[in-house]
mmCIF file of C-alpha atoms in Angstrom:
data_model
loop_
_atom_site.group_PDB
_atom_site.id
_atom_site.type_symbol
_atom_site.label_atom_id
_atom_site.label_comp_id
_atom_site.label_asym_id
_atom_site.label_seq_id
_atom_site.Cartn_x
_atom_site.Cartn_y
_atom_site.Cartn_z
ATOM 1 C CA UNK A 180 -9.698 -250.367 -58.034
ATOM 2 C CA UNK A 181 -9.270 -251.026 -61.504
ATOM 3 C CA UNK A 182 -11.361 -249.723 -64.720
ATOM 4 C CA UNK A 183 -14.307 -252.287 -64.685
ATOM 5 C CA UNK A 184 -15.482 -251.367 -60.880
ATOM 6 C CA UNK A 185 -15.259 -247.716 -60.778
ATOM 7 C CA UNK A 186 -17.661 -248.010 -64.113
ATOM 8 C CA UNK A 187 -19.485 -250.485 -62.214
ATOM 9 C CA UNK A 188 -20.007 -247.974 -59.465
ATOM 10 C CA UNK A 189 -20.812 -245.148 -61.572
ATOM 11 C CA UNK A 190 -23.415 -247.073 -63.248
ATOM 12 C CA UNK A 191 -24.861 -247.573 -59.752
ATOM 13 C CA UNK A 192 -25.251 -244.032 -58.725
ATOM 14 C CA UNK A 193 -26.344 -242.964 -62.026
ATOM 15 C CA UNK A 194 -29.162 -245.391 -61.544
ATOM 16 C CA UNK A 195 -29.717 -244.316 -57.903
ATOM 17 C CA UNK A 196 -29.655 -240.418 -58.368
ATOM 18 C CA UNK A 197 -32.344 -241.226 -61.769
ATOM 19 C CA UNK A 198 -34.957 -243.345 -59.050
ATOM 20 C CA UNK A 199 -34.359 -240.658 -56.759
ATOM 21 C CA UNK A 200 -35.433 -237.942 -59.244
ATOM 22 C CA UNK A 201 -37.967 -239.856 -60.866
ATOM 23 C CA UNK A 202 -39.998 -240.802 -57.905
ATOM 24 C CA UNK A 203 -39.165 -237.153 -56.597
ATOM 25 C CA UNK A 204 -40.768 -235.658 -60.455
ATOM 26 C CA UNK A 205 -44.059 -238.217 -60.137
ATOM 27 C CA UNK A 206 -44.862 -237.391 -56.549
ATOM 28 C CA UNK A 207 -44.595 -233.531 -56.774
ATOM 29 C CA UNK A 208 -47.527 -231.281 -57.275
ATOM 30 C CA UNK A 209 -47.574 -227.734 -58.993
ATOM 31 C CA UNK A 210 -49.147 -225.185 -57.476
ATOM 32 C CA UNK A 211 -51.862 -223.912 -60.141
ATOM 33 C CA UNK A 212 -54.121 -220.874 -59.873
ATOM 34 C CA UNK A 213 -57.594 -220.006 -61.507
ATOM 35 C CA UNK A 214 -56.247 -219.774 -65.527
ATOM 36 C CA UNK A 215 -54.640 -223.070 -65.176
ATOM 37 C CA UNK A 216 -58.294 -224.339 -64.103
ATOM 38 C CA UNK A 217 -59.849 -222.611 -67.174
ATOM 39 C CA UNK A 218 -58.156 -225.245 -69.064
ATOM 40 C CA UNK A 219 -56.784 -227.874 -67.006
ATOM 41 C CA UNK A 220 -54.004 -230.669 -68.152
ATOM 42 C CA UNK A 221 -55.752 -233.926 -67.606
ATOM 43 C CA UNK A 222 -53.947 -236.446 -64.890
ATOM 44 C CA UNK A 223 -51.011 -233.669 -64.248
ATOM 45 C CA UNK A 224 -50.577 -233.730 -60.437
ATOM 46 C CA UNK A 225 -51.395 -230.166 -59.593
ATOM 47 C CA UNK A 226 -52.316 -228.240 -56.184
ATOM 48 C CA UNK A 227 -54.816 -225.361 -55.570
ATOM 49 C CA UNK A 228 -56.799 -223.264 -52.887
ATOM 50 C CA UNK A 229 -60.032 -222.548 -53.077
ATOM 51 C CA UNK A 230 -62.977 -222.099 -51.200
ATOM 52 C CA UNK A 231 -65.282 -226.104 -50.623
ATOM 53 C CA UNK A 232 -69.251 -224.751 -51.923
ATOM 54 C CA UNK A 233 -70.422 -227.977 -50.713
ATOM 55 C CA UNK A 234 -72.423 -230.539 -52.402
ATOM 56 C CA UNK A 235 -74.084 -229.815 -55.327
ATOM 57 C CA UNK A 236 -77.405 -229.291 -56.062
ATOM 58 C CA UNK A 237 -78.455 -231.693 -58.890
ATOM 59 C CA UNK A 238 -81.259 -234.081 -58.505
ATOM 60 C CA UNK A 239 -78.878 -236.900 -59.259
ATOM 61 C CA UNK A 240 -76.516 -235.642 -56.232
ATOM 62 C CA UNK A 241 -79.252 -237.165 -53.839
ATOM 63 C CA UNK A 242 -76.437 -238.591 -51.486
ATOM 64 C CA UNK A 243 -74.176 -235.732 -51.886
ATOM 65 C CA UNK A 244 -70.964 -237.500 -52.892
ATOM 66 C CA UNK A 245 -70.607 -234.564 -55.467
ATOM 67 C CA UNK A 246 -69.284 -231.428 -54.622
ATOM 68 C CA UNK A 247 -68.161 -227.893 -56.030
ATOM 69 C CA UNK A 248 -64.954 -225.907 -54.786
ATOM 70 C CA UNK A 249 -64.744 -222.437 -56.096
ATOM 71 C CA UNK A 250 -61.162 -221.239 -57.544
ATOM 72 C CA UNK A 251 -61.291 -217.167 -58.139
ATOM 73 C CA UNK A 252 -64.604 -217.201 -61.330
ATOM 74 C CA UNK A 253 -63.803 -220.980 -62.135
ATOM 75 C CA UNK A 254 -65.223 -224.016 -60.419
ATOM 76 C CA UNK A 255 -63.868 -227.516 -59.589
ATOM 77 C CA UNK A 256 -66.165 -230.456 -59.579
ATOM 78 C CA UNK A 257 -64.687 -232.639 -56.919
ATOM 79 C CA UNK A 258 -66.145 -235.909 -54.847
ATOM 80 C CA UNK A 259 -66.588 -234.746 -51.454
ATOM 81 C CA UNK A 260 -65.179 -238.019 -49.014
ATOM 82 C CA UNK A 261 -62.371 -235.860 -48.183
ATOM 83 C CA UNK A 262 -63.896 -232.484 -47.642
ATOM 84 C CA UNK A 263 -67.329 -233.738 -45.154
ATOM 85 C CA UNK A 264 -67.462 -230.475 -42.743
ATOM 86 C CA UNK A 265 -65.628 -227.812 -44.409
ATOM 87 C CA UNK A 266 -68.655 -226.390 -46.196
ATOM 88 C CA UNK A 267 -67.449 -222.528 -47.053
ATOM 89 C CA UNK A 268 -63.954 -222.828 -45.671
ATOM 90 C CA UNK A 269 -60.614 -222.480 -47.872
ATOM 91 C CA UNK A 270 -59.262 -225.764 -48.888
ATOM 92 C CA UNK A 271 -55.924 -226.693 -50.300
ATOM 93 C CA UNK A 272 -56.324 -229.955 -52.121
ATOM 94 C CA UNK A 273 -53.480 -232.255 -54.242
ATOM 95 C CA UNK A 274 -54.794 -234.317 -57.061
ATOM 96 C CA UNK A 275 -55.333 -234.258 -61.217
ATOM 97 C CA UNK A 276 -57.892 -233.410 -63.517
ATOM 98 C CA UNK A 277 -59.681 -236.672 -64.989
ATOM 99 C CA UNK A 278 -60.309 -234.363 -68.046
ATOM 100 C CA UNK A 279 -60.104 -231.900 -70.362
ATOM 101 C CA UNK A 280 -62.110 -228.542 -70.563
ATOM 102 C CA UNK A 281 -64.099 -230.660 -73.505
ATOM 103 C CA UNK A 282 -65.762 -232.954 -70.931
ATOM 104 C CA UNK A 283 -66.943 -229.991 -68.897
ATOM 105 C CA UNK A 284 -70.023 -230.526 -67.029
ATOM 106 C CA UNK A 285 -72.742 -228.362 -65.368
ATOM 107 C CA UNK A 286 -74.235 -228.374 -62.064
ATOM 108 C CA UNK A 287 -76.656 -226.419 -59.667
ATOM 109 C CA UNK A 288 -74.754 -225.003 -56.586
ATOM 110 C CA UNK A 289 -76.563 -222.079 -54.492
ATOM 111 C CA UNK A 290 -79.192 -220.768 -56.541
ATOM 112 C CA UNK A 291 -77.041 -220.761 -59.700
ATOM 113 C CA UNK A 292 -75.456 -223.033 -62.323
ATOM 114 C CA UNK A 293 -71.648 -223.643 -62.819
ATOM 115 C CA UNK A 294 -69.314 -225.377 -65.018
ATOM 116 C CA UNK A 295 -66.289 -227.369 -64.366
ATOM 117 C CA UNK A 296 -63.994 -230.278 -64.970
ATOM 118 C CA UNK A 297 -63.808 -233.182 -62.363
ATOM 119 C CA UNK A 298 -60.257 -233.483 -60.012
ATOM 120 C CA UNK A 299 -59.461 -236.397 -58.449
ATOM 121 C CA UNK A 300 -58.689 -235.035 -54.545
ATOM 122 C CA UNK A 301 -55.575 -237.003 -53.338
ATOM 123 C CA UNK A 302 -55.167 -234.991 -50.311
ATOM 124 C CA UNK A 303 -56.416 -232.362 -48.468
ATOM 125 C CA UNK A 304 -53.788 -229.894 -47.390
ATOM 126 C CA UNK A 305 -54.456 -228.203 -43.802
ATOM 127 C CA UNK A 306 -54.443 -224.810 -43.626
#
C-alpha cells in the first residue's frame, strides 16, 4: 500500500467512527430528575419518571388531549396519546421540552392548580 491509500483509508474511518458517534450523541437521552424540570433546556432530549395525573382539568381540555405528569413538587404538561390508561401509575417517558421555564403555563389538575412547561413525549418507557 503506498502513502495516498492508507490516508485514503484513514479518512474513511475517521468519517465512519464521527457518523457513528454523532447519530449515537443525537439519539441518546439524559436521565433528568425534578431540579432539571424546575428549569428545563428547551429541545434537549432528556428522560424522566414520574407519576401520569391524567388529563387536566381546564375548560379548554374538553377532549382531554392535555395531560399533567407529576415529577417530585414540579409538574410536566404533556399531550396524553401515549399515556391513555395509565392514570396514577409511574411513567418513564423520552422526549424534550418545547420551552423554557418563561413560557410556563397553568392548569387545573385535582382540585388544585399547577405550573409547568410542555415536553414533547417520544416514547414511553415500560416499567
Amino acid at each position: 500500500m503506498d502513502n495516498k491509500q492508507i490516508i485514503i483509508m484513514l479518512v474513511v474511518v475517521v468519517v465512519i467512527l464521527t457518523a457513528i458517534l454523532s447519530f449515537t450523541l443525537l439519539t441518546s437521552y439524559k436521565t433528568v430528575d425534578e431540579n432539571y424540570i424546575v428549569a428545563p433546556l428547551p429541545n434537549e432530549k432528556v428522560m424522566f419518571t414520574g407519576t401520569y395525573l391524567g388529563p387536566d382539568d381546564s375548560i379548554y381540555n374538553s377532549n382531554g388531549n392535555s395531560g399533567v405528569i407529576q415529577v417530585g413538587n414540579s409538574y410536566v404538561l404533556v399531550s396524553t396519546a401515549k399515556l391513555q390508561g395509565m392514570e396514577n401509575q409511574t411513567v418513564t417517558v423520552k422526549g424534550y421540552f418545547v420551552n423554557d421555564m418563561t413560557d410556563r403555563d397553568t392548569v387545573p389538575i385535582n382540585n388544585m392548580y399547577v405550573n409547568g412547561d410542555h415536553f414533547r413525549i417520544e416514547e414511553v418507557v415500560n416499567n
